[in-house]
GROMACS .gro file of C-alpha atoms in nm:
model
  267
    1UNK     CA    1  12.173   8.255  10.673
    2UNK     CA    2  12.034   8.386  11.015
    3UNK     CA    3  12.369   8.542  11.108
    4UNK     CA    4  12.380   8.712  10.757
    5UNK     CA    5  12.037   8.853  10.810
    6UNK     CA    6  12.127   8.979  11.156
    7UNK     CA    7  12.432   9.154  11.019
    8UNK     CA    8  12.265   9.313  10.729
    9UNK     CA    9  11.980   9.434  10.949
   10UNK     CA   10  12.245   9.587  11.175
   11UNK     CA   11  12.414   9.750  10.885
   12UNK     CA   12  12.093   9.889  10.766
   13UNK     CA   13  11.931   9.982  11.100
   14UNK     CA   14  12.068  10.332  11.096
   15UNK     CA   15  11.912  10.397  10.744
   16UNK     CA   16  11.587  10.242  10.831
   17UNK     CA   17  11.571  10.447  11.157
   18UNK     CA   18  11.674  10.769  10.986
   19UNK     CA   19  11.391  10.735  10.721
   20UNK     CA   20  11.137  10.631  10.976
   21UNK     CA   21  11.202  10.933  11.202
   22UNK     CA   22  11.199  11.163  10.910
   23UNK     CA   23  10.857  11.015  10.794
   24UNK     CA   24  10.726  11.048  11.151
   25UNK     CA   25  10.845  11.413  11.173
   26UNK     CA   26  10.691  11.541  10.848
   27UNK     CA   27  10.363  11.355  10.897
   28UNK     CA   28  10.321  11.488  11.246
   29UNK     CA   29  10.392  11.848  11.117
   30UNK     CA   30  10.137  11.814  10.847
   31UNK     CA   31   9.872  11.678  11.102
   32UNK     CA   32   9.947  11.949  11.346
   33UNK     CA   33   9.918  12.226  11.105
   34UNK     CA   34   9.594  12.099  10.930
   35UNK     CA   35   9.352  12.265  11.180
   36UNK     CA   36   9.507  12.605  11.122
   37UNK     CA   37   9.491  12.557  10.756
   38UNK     CA   38   9.130  12.430  10.751
   39UNK     CA   39   9.015  12.737  10.955
   40UNK     CA   40   9.211  12.976  10.721
   41UNK     CA   41   9.016  13.175  10.459
   42UNK     CA   42   9.346  13.247  10.285
   43UNK     CA   43   9.426  12.882  10.224
   44UNK     CA   44   9.059  12.806  10.131
   45UNK     CA   45   9.066  13.090   9.869
   46UNK     CA   46   9.406  12.980   9.751
   47UNK     CA   47   9.289  12.632   9.691
   48UNK     CA   48   8.982  12.748   9.513
   49UNK     CA   49   9.190  12.964   9.264
   50UNK     CA   50   9.451  12.695   9.177
   51UNK     CA   51   9.398  12.531   8.836
   52UNK     CA   52   9.231  12.196   8.835
   53UNK     CA   53   9.528  12.034   8.662
   54UNK     CA   54   9.766  12.149   8.932
   55UNK     CA   55   9.536  12.039   9.224
   56UNK     CA   56   9.509  11.684   9.054
   57UNK     CA   57   9.868  11.658   8.995
   58UNK     CA   58   9.971  11.722   9.361
   59UNK     CA   59   9.661  11.530   9.499
   60UNK     CA   60   9.497  11.844   9.637
   61UNK     CA   61   9.167  11.810   9.446
   62UNK     CA   62   8.992  11.698   9.772
   63UNK     CA   63   9.061  12.056   9.910
   64UNK     CA   64   9.097  12.107  10.285
   65UNK     CA   65   8.763  12.003  10.401
   66UNK     CA   66   8.875  11.644  10.494
   67UNK     CA   67   9.187  11.575  10.689
   68UNK     CA   68   9.222  11.238  10.529
   69UNK     CA   69   9.228  11.392  10.182
   70UNK     CA   70   9.457  11.667  10.291
   71UNK     CA   71   9.723  11.435  10.443
   72UNK     CA   72   9.696  11.208  10.146
   73UNK     CA   73   9.762  11.490   9.897
   74UNK     CA   74  10.018  11.694  10.098
   75UNK     CA   75  10.217  11.387  10.225
   76UNK     CA   76  10.145  11.068  10.039
   77UNK     CA   77  10.112  11.256   9.710
   78UNK     CA   78  10.471  11.390   9.706
   79UNK     CA   79  10.692  11.384  10.006
   80UNK     CA   80  10.638  11.035  10.151
   81UNK     CA   81  10.678  10.902   9.774
   82UNK     CA   82  11.009  11.070   9.764
   83UNK     CA   83  11.134  10.938  10.097
   84UNK     CA   84  11.041  10.588   9.996
   85UNK     CA   85  11.179  10.609   9.655
   86UNK     CA   86  11.524  10.723   9.801
   87UNK     CA   87  11.523  10.436  10.049
   88UNK     CA   88  11.406  10.172   9.788
   89UNK     CA   89  11.675  10.286   9.527
   90UNK     CA   90  11.969  10.324   9.767
   91UNK     CA   91  11.907  10.024   9.986
   92UNK     CA   92  11.842   9.783   9.698
   93UNK     CA   93  12.158   9.897   9.526
   94UNK     CA   94  12.373   9.859   9.860
   95UNK     CA   95  12.239   9.510   9.929
   96UNK     CA   96  12.367   9.338   9.616
   97UNK     CA   97  12.543   9.565   9.362
   98UNK     CA   98  12.757   9.748   9.618
   99UNK     CA   99  12.890   9.414   9.759
  100UNK     CA  100  12.969   9.278   9.418
  101UNK     CA  101  13.143   9.604   9.311
  102UNK     CA  102  13.361   9.616   9.626
  103UNK     CA  103  13.440   9.259   9.630
  104UNK     CA  104  13.251   9.174   9.947
  105UNK     CA  105  13.025   8.933   9.769
  106UNK     CA  106  13.302   8.694   9.705
  107UNK     CA  107  13.364   8.667  10.087
  108UNK     CA  108  12.987   8.586  10.137
  109UNK     CA  109  13.007   8.320   9.877
  110UNK     CA  110  13.317   8.169  10.030
  111UNK     CA  111  13.126   8.127  10.361
  112UNK     CA  112  12.930   7.842  10.212
  113UNK     CA  113  12.602   8.017  10.166
  114UNK     CA  114  12.436   7.968   9.833
  115UNK     CA  115  12.355   8.264   9.607
  116UNK     CA  116  11.981   8.192   9.648
  117UNK     CA  117  12.000   8.222  10.018
  118UNK     CA  118  12.204   8.540  10.001
  119UNK     CA  119  11.965   8.699   9.756
  120UNK     CA  120  11.667   8.599   9.972
  121UNK     CA  121  11.823   8.739  10.287
  122UNK     CA  122  11.907   9.060  10.107
  123UNK     CA  123  11.559   9.088   9.977
  124UNK     CA  124  11.410   9.034  10.318
  125UNK     CA  125  11.610   9.336  10.452
  126UNK     CA  126  11.463   9.593  10.224
  127UNK     CA  127  11.113   9.446  10.257
  128UNK     CA  128  11.128   9.456  10.620
  129UNK     CA  129  11.275   9.807  10.613
  130UNK     CA  130  10.980   9.920  10.411
  131UNK     CA  131  10.751   9.751  10.649
  132UNK     CA  132  10.908   9.920  10.941
  133UNK     CA  133  10.890  10.274  10.796
  134UNK     CA  134  10.533  10.237  10.657
  135UNK     CA  135  10.395  10.064  10.978
  136UNK     CA  136  10.547  10.327  11.204
  137UNK     CA  137  10.404  10.605  10.970
  138UNK     CA  138  10.053  10.442  10.987
  139UNK     CA  139  10.060  10.417  11.379
  140UNK     CA  140  10.184  10.785  11.389
  141UNK     CA  141   9.902  10.913  11.155
  142UNK     CA  142   9.632  10.731  11.345
  143UNK     CA  143   9.753  10.842  11.697
  144UNK     CA  144   9.837  11.192  11.574
  145UNK     CA  145   9.496  11.246  11.426
  146UNK     CA  146   9.337  11.127  11.757
  147UNK     CA  147   9.549  11.373  11.951
  148UNK     CA  148   9.536  11.691  11.727
  149UNK     CA  149   9.214  11.661  11.529
  150UNK     CA  150   8.882  11.725  11.693
  151UNK     CA  151   8.641  11.746  11.415
  152UNK     CA  152   8.623  11.369  11.339
  153UNK     CA  153   8.695  11.403  10.973
  154UNK     CA  154   8.976  11.162  10.970
  155UNK     CA  155   8.893  10.803  10.841
  156UNK     CA  156   9.136  10.577  11.026
  157UNK     CA  157   9.024  10.262  10.811
  158UNK     CA  158   9.083  10.431  10.464
  159UNK     CA  159   9.406  10.569  10.616
  160UNK     CA  160   9.527  10.212  10.685
  161UNK     CA  161   9.417  10.100  10.339
  162UNK     CA  162   9.628  10.388  10.198
  163UNK     CA  163   9.945  10.266  10.382
  164UNK     CA  164   9.870   9.910  10.271
  165UNK     CA  165   9.862  10.002   9.911
  166UNK     CA  166  10.163  10.233   9.974
  167UNK     CA  167  10.357   9.933  10.090
  168UNK     CA  168  10.263   9.721   9.792
  169UNK     CA  169  10.356  10.005   9.556
  170UNK     CA  170  10.693  10.015   9.700
  171UNK     CA  171  10.719   9.643   9.720
  172UNK     CA  172  10.689   9.649   9.350
  173UNK     CA  173  10.919   9.951   9.316
  174UNK     CA  174  11.190   9.799   9.524
  175UNK     CA  175  11.155   9.477   9.341
  176UNK     CA  176  11.281   9.628   8.999
  177UNK     CA  177  11.552   9.828   9.202
  178UNK     CA  178  11.675   9.488   9.346
  179UNK     CA  179  11.650   9.349   9.000
  180UNK     CA  180  11.886   9.605   8.857
  181UNK     CA  181  12.113   9.559   9.152
  182UNK     CA  182  12.138   9.190   9.064
  183UNK     CA  183  12.202   9.265   8.702
  184UNK     CA  184  12.489   9.516   8.731
  185UNK     CA  185  12.828   9.460   8.876
  186UNK     CA  186  12.886   9.840   8.910
  187UNK     CA  187  12.710  10.016   9.198
  188UNK     CA  188  12.687  10.347   9.042
  189UNK     CA  189  12.525  10.195   8.730
  190UNK     CA  190  12.273  10.020   8.925
  191UNK     CA  191  12.191  10.322   9.129
  192UNK     CA  192  12.170  10.525   8.807
  193UNK     CA  193  11.931  10.294   8.628
  194UNK     CA  194  11.704  10.223   8.907
  195UNK     CA  195  11.691  10.590   9.025
  196UNK     CA  196  11.648  10.710   8.680
  197UNK     CA  197  11.355  10.487   8.598
  198UNK     CA  198  11.186  10.571   8.918
  199UNK     CA  199  11.221  10.944   8.840
  200UNK     CA  200  11.083  10.897   8.486
  201UNK     CA  201  10.797  10.714   8.624
  202UNK     CA  202  10.724  10.986   8.884
  203UNK     CA  203  10.775  11.272   8.617
  204UNK     CA  204  10.552  11.096   8.360
  205UNK     CA  205  10.279  11.044   8.629
  206UNK     CA  206  10.280  11.420   8.720
  207UNK     CA  207  10.267  11.511   8.334
  208UNK     CA  208   9.976  11.271   8.277
  209UNK     CA  209   9.794  11.455   8.567
  210UNK     CA  210   9.874  11.809   8.464
  211UNK     CA  211   9.764  11.791   8.106
  212UNK     CA  212   9.465  11.634   7.964
  213UNK     CA  213   9.643  11.598   7.627
  214UNK     CA  214   9.924  11.385   7.789
  215UNK     CA  215   9.689  11.156   8.007
  216UNK     CA  216   9.776  10.873   7.775
  217UNK     CA  217  10.118  10.869   7.967
  218UNK     CA  218   9.940  10.718   8.258
  219UNK     CA  219   9.982  10.379   8.099
  220UNK     CA  220  10.364  10.401   8.111
  221UNK     CA  221  10.410  10.459   8.479
  222UNK     CA  222  10.360  10.256   8.797
  223UNK     CA  223  10.224  10.555   8.991
  224UNK     CA  224   9.904  10.542   8.793
  225UNK     CA  225   9.801  10.271   9.050
  226UNK     CA  226   9.837  10.508   9.323
  227UNK     CA  227   9.556  10.769   9.386
  228UNK     CA  228   9.644  10.856   9.745
  229UNK     CA  229   9.347  11.105   9.780
  230UNK     CA  230   9.095  10.865   9.640
  231UNK     CA  231   9.205  10.584   9.856
  232UNK     CA  232   9.216  10.804  10.170
  233UNK     CA  233   8.854  10.919  10.100
  234UNK     CA  234   8.732  10.562  10.058
  235UNK     CA  235   8.668  10.612   9.671
  236UNK     CA  236   8.903  10.340   9.542
  237UNK     CA  237   8.864   9.972   9.539
  238UNK     CA  238   9.219   9.875   9.657
  239UNK     CA  239   9.179   9.493   9.596
  240UNK     CA  240   9.270   9.480   9.225
  241UNK     CA  241   9.550   9.738   9.275
  242UNK     CA  242   9.680   9.551   9.570
  243UNK     CA  243   9.681   9.209   9.387
  244UNK     CA  244   9.844   9.366   9.070
  245UNK     CA  245  10.127   9.530   9.271
  246UNK     CA  246  10.189   9.235   9.494
  247UNK     CA  247  10.206   8.996   9.205
  248UNK     CA  248  10.441   9.231   9.009
  249UNK     CA  249  10.678   9.255   9.296
  250UNK     CA  250  10.675   8.877   9.349
  251UNK     CA  251  10.763   8.815   8.970
  252UNK     CA  252  11.032   9.079   8.960
  253UNK     CA  253  11.202   8.957   9.289
  254UNK     CA  254  11.189   8.600   9.150
  255UNK     CA  255  11.347   8.707   8.835
  256UNK     CA  256  11.616   8.902   9.023
  257UNK     CA  257  11.706   8.600   9.242
  258UNK     CA  258  11.716   8.383   8.935
  259UNK     CA  259  11.954   8.614   8.754
  260UNK     CA  260  12.182   8.655   9.046
  261UNK     CA  261  12.190   8.286   9.097
  262UNK     CA  262  12.302   8.203   8.742
  263UNK     CA  263  12.514   8.501   8.628
  264UNK     CA  264  12.893   8.535   8.625
  265UNK     CA  265  13.039   8.744   8.912
  266UNK     CA  266  13.382   8.914   8.910
  267UNK     CA  267  13.621   8.735   9.158
   0.00000   0.00000   0.00000
């Protein structure tokens, strides 16, 4: 089991590293440009003239007076979500469905490892990958704010809480992606279903925020639990959200492993 974990981590190290570097790059850029935007009358006027629904949808309702709120809206409200969605969907699919589809799973099973051990090992790879990306991003944000921001309007504690909830959100998202990877033999089908569902969740969340008439849609998307700007500004109690996301992820991962253990696999 240990050797399988080592091999899988090596196979996915390049992907994890690429997503981590991409996350660092974009976050540093946003932190670096914040002082220029905060001091710009043009951007201040622009934010004041944008519709409230648009500001809410993109997490910009905090404006530019607080760096914590600005980073949460500009990065955690959209770009970081997309980065982690792509990582979760593609990695979960590769760890199980791709191996089954290409016949590699038969070789793993012939090595004497049980299906449960294989599934647990693959699950640990994606969870550790998410942990590496988000932990590195957290450290980058704290250090970057210290280096570039002089006003002292960055709340490091709330920023860390934001990243904790981000990890748990994608722990839950990766769990249903992993579940579909365990259900389908076809890599493309697993990718399409997990990616399609994630896109629908994201689109539904945007629609619920843009239109008051569609706010009932918030009950049909996992992203309702993630108010990045509110968390970054210390206005959200993250304990119930964290517990809910953590429990949901544990349940879905458990179901995924149970299904993989008991289903018929193509030889």
